Structure formats: C-alpha cells, structure tokens
Short mmCIF file of C-alpha atoms in Angstrom, two decimals:
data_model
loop_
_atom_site.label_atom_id
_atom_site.label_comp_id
_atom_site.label_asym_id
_atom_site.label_seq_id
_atom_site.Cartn_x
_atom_site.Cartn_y
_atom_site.Cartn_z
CA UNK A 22 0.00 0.00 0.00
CA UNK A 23 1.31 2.99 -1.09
CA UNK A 24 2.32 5.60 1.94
CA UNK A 25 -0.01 8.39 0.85
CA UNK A 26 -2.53 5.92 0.86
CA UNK A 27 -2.53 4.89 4.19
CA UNK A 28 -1.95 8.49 5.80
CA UNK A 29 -5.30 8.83 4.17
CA UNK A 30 -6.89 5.82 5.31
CA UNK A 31 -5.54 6.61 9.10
CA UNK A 32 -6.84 9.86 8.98
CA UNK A 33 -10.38 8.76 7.97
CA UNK A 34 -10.10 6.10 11.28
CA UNK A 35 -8.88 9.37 13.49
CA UNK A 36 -12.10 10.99 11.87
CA UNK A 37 -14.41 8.15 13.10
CA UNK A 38 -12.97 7.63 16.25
CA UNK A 39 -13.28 11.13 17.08
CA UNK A 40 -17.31 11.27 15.94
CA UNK A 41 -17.46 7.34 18.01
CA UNK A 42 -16.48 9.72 20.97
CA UNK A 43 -18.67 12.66 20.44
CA UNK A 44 -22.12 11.68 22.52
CA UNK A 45 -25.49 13.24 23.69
CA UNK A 46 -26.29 10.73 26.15
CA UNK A 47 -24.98 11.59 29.62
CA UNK A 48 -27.08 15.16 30.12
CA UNK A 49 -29.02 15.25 33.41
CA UNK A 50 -32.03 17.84 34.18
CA UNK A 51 -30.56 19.58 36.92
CA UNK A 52 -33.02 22.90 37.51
CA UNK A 53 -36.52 23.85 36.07
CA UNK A 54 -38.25 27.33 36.57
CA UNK A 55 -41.43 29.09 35.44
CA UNK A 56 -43.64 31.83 36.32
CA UNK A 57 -47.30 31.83 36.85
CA UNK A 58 -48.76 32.59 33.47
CA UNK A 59 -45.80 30.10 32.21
CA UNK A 60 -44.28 32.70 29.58
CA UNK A 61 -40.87 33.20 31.74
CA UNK A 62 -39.49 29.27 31.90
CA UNK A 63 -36.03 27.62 31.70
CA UNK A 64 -34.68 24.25 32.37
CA UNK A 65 -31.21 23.78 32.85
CA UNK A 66 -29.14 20.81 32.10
CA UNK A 67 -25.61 19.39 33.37
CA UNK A 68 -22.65 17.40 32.39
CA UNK A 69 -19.99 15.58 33.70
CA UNK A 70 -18.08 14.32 31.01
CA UNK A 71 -16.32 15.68 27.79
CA UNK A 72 -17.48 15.26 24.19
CA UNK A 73 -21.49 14.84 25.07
CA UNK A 74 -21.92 18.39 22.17
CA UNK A 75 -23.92 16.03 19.31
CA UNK A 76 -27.84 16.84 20.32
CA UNK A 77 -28.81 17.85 17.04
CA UNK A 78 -32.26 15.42 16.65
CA UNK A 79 -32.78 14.98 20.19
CA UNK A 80 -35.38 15.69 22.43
CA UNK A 81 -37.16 16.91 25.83
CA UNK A 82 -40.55 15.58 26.16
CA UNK A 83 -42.85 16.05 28.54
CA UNK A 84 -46.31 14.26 29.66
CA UNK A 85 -48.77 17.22 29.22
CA UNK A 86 -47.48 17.02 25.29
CA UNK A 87 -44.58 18.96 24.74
CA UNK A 88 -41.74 18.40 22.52
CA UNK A 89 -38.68 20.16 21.78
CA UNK A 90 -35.70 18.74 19.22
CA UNK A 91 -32.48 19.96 19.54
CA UNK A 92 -31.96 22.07 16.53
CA UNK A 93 -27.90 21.64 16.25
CA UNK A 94 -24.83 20.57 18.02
CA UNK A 95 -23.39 22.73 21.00
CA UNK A 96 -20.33 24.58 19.89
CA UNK A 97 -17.39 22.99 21.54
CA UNK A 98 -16.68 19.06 22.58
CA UNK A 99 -15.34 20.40 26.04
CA UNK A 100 -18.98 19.60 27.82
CA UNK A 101 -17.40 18.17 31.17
CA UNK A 102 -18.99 19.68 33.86
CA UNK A 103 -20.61 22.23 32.03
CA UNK A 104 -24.15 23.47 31.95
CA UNK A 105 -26.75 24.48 29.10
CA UNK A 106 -29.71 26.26 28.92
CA UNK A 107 -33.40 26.13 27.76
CA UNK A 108 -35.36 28.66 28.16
CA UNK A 109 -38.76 30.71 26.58
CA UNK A 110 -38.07 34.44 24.83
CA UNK A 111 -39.30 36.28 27.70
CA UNK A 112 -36.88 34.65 30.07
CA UNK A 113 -34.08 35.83 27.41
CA UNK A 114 -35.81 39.10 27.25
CA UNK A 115 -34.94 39.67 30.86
CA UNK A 116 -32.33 42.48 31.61
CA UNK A 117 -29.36 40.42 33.24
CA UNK A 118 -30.58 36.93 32.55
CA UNK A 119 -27.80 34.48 31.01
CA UNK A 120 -28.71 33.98 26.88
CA UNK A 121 -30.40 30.40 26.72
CA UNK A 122 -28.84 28.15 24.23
CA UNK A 123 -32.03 27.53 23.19
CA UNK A 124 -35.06 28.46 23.23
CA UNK A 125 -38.42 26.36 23.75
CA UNK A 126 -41.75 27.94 23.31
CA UNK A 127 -44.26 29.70 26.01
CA UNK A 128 -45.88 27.02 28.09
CA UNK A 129 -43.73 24.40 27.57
CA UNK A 130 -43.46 23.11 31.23
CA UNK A 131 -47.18 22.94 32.51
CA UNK A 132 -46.43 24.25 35.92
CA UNK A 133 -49.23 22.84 38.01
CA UNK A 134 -47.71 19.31 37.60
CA UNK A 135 -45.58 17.50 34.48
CA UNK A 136 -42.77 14.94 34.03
CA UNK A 137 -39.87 16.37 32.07
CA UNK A 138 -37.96 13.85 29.93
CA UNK A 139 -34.24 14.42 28.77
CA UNK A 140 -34.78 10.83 26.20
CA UNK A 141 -31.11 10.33 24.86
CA UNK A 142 -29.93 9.41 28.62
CA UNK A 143 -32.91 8.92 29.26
CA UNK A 144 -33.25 11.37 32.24
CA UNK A 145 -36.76 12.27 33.38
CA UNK A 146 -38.49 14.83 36.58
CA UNK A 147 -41.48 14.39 37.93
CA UNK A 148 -43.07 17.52 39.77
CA UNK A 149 -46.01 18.60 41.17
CA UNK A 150 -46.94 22.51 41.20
CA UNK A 151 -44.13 24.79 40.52
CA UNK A 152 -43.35 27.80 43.20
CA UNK A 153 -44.41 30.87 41.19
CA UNK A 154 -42.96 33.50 43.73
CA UNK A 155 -41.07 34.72 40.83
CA UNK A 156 -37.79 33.49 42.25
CA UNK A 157 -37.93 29.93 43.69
CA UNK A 158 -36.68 27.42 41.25
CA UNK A 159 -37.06 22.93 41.89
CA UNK A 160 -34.15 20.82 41.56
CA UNK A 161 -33.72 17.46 39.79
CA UNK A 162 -34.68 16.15 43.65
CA UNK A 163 -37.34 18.31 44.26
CA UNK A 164 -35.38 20.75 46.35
CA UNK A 165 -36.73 24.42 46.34
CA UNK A 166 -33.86 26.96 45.52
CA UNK A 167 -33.45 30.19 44.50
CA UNK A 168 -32.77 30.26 40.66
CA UNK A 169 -29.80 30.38 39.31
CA UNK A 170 -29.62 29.41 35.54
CA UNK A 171 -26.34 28.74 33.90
CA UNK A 172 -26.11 28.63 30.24
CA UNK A 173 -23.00 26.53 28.02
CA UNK A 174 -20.98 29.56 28.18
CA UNK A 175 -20.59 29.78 31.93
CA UNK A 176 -22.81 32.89 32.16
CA UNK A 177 -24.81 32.59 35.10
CA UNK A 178 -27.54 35.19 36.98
CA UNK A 179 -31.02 34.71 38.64
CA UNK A 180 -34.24 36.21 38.08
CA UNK A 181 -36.62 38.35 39.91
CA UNK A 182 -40.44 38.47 38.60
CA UNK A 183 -43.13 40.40 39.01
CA UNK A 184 -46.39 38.93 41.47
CA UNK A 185 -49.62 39.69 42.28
CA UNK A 186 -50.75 37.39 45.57
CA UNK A 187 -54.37 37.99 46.99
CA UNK A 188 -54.88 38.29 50.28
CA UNK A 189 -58.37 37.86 52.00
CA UNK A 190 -57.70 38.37 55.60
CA UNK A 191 -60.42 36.92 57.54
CA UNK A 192 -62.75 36.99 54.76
CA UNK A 193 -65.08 39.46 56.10
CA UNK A 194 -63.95 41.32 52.75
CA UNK A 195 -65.84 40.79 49.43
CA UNK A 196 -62.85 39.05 47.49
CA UNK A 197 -63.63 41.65 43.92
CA UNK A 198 -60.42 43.16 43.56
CA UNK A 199 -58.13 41.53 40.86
CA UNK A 200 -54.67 42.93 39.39
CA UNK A 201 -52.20 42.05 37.40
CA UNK A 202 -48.45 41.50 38.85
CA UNK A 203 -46.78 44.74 38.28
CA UNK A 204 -43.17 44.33 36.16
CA UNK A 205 -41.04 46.73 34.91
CA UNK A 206 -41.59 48.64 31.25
CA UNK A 207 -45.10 46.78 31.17
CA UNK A 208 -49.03 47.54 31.70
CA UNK A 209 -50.42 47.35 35.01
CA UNK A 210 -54.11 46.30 35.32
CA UNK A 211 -56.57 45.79 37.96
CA UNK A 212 -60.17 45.59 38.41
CA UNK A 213 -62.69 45.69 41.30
CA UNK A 214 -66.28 44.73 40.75
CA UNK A 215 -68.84 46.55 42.68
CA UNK A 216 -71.69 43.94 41.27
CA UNK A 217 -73.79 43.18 44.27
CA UNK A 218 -72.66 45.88 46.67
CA UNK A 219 -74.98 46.96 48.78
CA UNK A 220 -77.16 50.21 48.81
CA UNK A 221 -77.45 52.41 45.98
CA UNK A 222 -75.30 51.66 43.07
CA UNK A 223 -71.53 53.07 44.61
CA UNK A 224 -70.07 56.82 42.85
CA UNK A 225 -66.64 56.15 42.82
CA UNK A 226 -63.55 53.00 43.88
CA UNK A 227 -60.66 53.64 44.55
CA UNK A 228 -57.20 51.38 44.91
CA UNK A 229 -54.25 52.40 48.01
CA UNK A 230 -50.93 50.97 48.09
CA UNK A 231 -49.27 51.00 50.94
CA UNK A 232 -45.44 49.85 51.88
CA UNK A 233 -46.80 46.91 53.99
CA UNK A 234 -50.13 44.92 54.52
CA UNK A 235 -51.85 44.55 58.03
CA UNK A 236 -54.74 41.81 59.20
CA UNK A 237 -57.10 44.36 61.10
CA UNK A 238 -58.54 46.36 62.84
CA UNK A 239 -61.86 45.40 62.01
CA UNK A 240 -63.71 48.62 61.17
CA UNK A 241 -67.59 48.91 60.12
CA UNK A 242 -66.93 48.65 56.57
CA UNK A 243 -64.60 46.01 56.49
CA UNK A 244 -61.32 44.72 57.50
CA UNK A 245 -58.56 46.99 56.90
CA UNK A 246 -55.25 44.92 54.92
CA UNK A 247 -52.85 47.64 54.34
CA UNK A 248 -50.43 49.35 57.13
CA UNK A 249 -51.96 53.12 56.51
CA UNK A 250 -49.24 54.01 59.42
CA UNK A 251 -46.43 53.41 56.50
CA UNK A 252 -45.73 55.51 53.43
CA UNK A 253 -48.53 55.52 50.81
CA UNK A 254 -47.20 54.71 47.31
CA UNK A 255 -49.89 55.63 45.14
CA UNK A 256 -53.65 56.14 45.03
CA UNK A 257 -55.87 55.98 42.10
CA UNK A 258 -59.72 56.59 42.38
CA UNK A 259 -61.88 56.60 39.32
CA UNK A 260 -65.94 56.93 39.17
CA UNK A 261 -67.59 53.73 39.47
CA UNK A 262 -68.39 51.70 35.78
CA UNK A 263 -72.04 51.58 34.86
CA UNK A 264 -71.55 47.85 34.05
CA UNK A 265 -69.98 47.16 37.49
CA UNK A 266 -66.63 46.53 36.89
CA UNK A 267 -64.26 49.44 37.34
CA UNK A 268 -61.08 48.92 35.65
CA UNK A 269 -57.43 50.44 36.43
CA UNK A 270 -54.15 50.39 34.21
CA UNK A 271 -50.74 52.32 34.83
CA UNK A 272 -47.07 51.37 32.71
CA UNK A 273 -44.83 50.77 35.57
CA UNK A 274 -41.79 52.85 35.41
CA UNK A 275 -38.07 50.64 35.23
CA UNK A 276 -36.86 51.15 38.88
CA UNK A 277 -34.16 48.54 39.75
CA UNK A 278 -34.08 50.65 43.27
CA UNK A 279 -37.57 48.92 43.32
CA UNK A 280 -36.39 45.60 42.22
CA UNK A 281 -38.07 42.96 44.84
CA UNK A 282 -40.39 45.36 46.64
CA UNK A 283 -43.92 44.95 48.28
CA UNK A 284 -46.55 46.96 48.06
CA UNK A 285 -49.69 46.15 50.08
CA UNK A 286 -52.98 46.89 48.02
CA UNK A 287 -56.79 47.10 48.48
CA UNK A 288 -59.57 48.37 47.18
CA UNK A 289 -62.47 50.56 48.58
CA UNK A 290 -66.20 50.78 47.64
CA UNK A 291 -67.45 54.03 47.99
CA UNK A 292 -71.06 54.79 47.94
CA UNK A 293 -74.13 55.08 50.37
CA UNK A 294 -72.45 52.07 52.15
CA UNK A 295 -68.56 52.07 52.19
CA UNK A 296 -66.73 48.59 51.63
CA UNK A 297 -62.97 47.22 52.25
CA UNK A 298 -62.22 44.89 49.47
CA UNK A 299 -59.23 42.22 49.47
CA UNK A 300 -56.05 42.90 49.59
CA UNK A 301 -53.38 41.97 46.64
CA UNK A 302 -49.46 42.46 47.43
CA UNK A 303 -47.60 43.00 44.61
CA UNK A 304 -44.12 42.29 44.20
CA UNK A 305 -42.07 44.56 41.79
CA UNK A 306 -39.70 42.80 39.08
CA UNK A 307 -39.75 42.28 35.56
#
C-alpha cells in the first residue's frame, strides 16, 4: 500500500474515532423554573463528562405534550462539567438573565404538575406545582432553591419576577379586587367589581398601596389589609363603571431601586355604604 494511501486511510479512522467519541447521552435535568402565566421558563441541564456536544435530533418531552428537538450541536466538545440552557423568549428578554442556548416555546413546562424527559440518557423529573414567587426554582430532587440558571458559556444570573398574591384576611372582605403583577416597562391592570354591593349603586372606587399589609382592625366597613401608618405609594380613584366593573391600568416605570419590593394593596367601595375589598401584594420585578 502505497504511503499516501494509508496516511489517508488513518486519517479517515482518526475521523471516526473522534465522531465514536462525540455523545449526547450523559445530560441530566438539573433545575426547572417558570412563572405563573408560564411565559418566563427555563430548564437547565448538566454534564460531567467531555465530548457529550452532538444533540442535534434529540429531544425533551414532557407528559402534558410537549416536545422540543435539539436544533444543532453545542459549539465545543469540552462539555465536562458544564451546563446548558433552555429557556422561553421572555426569560431571554430579561435584563441580566444568562442567553439560553435555546429556546423552547411559552408554556412548555405545565407548571401545576408535568414529568420532564431528557430521552437520549434517558433522564426524566417528575413535579407537582411549581413555586411561582417569581424566584424559587425545583431541583432534579425536588429541592426548592433560589434560581440560578447557567447557560453553556458559563454565564450565570437569577431572576426576579413580578407577582400579584391575593390576600383575604379573615374573609369578612368581598374578594372583587383583581390585578395584574406589576413588572417593569409593562401595563399594570386591575379591576374591582362593585356587582352586588350593597345600597345604591356606589359613585366612585378607589385602589391604596401602601409599603406593607396589616390583618385588622376590624372597622364597620370592612377589615382593613394595608399598614396606613407606613408611606402611601400611590392612590388611584376613578368613578364607578355603569356595568360594574371598574377597571385600572398604569405602565410601571423601570426602577431597579424597586427591584423585589412589596406593596400592600386594596380596594375601597365608595357609595351610600362604604366597603374594604381584598387585599393583593404585589411584588415589583420584571
């Protein structure tokens, strides 16, 4: 065999050998996130060993009937104990959140309960509800932590969203006060129906905010769920709708001084009678 010929044919074994080596199937599910309306997800997968880049044509299932191939290979063979990331556009739309490597649609995790498959290890999760305090992420075990996705280039940050939690007190309030969480550069909205209320039909509602939320006193009209001894934020009064439902919207300014903060809400009924409505806190974030 002529020299030339077999530097040829050993090169084409080194070139097999080295795409024998190259693998998909050692990947574990290591962290899974999403936020109550299930736009903001991520899932984050880990690595121990080296040359684990091929995924193009794999795939994450999951039992409520998503699927998601892997569109191409990652871009090195150096995988050992590195990270990668899945995640929707509005998690990558997030000031300071790590670039996913790539991106699965809205809704892809059904966060009231799913099992998330990895099938080239195969590696699956099973989880009931998901925490949707806008910064509590599960683990692989189960383990509540706060988030901290990591994507294949080492970049690495955590997440702060937006909430909206209702509050009812001792439920002497009628519970018709609804909003919207309240995140940075987007609409705020928030509704209180006065449907029902008693007396003639009410002139005006209004929304407080206070810094923090209190359980009492217990006044004529209702019980009082905001802390009207700290700083008011904002107040916004508006004549009550004909059709019974009064509706409220403000953009929320980008604060990062802001970032993480509480505001205790409720609404008041004004009219011949005067009623407390429930409380919502809303946490600021994006």
């Amino acid at each position: 065999m002529i020299p030339e010929r077999r530097l040829l044919i050993a090169a084409a074994l080194c070139a097999l050998s080295s795409l024998a080596a190259a693998d998909n199937h050692k990947w574990e599910i290591r962290e899974i996130f999403s936020s109550a309306d299930e736009t903001v997800q991520f899932i984050e997968l880990f690595n121990a060993d080296k040359d684990e880049h091929t995924l193009a044509g794999m795939t994450l299932t999951t039992a409520s009937g998503s699927l998601f191939v892997f569109p191409s290979n990652l871009p090195s063979s150096a995988t050992e104990n590195r990270r990668l990331l899945l995640a929707t556009a509005a998690f990558a739309a997030i000031p300071g959140a790590p670039a996913p490597d790539y991106v699965i649609p809205a809704g892809f995790l059904d966060r009231t309960g799913d099992t998330l498959t990895y099938t080239a290890t195969p590696d699956a999760v099973n989880f009931g509800a998901l925490p949707v305090d806008g910064v509590t992420a599960i683990t692989d075990t189960g383990a509540q932590v706060v988030n901290s996705p990591t994507n294949f280039a080492n970049a690495s940050g955590s997440v702060l969203l937006a909430t909206a939690a209702v509050r009812i007190g001792n439920g002497t309030n009628p519970q018709v006060y609804s909003s919207s969480p309240a995140a940075f550069g987007k609409l705020w909205t928030a509704s209180i129906s006065t449907v029902g209320h008693p007396g003639n039909p009410p002139a005006f509602v209004i929304i407080g905010a206070h810094r923090a939320g209190a359980s009492g006193p217990i006044l004529p009209y209702g019980q009082l769920l905001v802390d009207v001894l700290t700083p008011q934020v904002f107040e916004l009064v508006k004549p009550a709708a004909p059709g019974g439902v009064t509706s409220f919207d403000a953009m929320v300014p980008v604060n990062l001084v802001l970032l993480g903060r509480t505001l205790a809400t409720q609404g008041v009924i004004v009219g011949n009678r005067i009623r407390l409505t429930n409380a919502v806190d809303l946490k600021l974030g994006w």
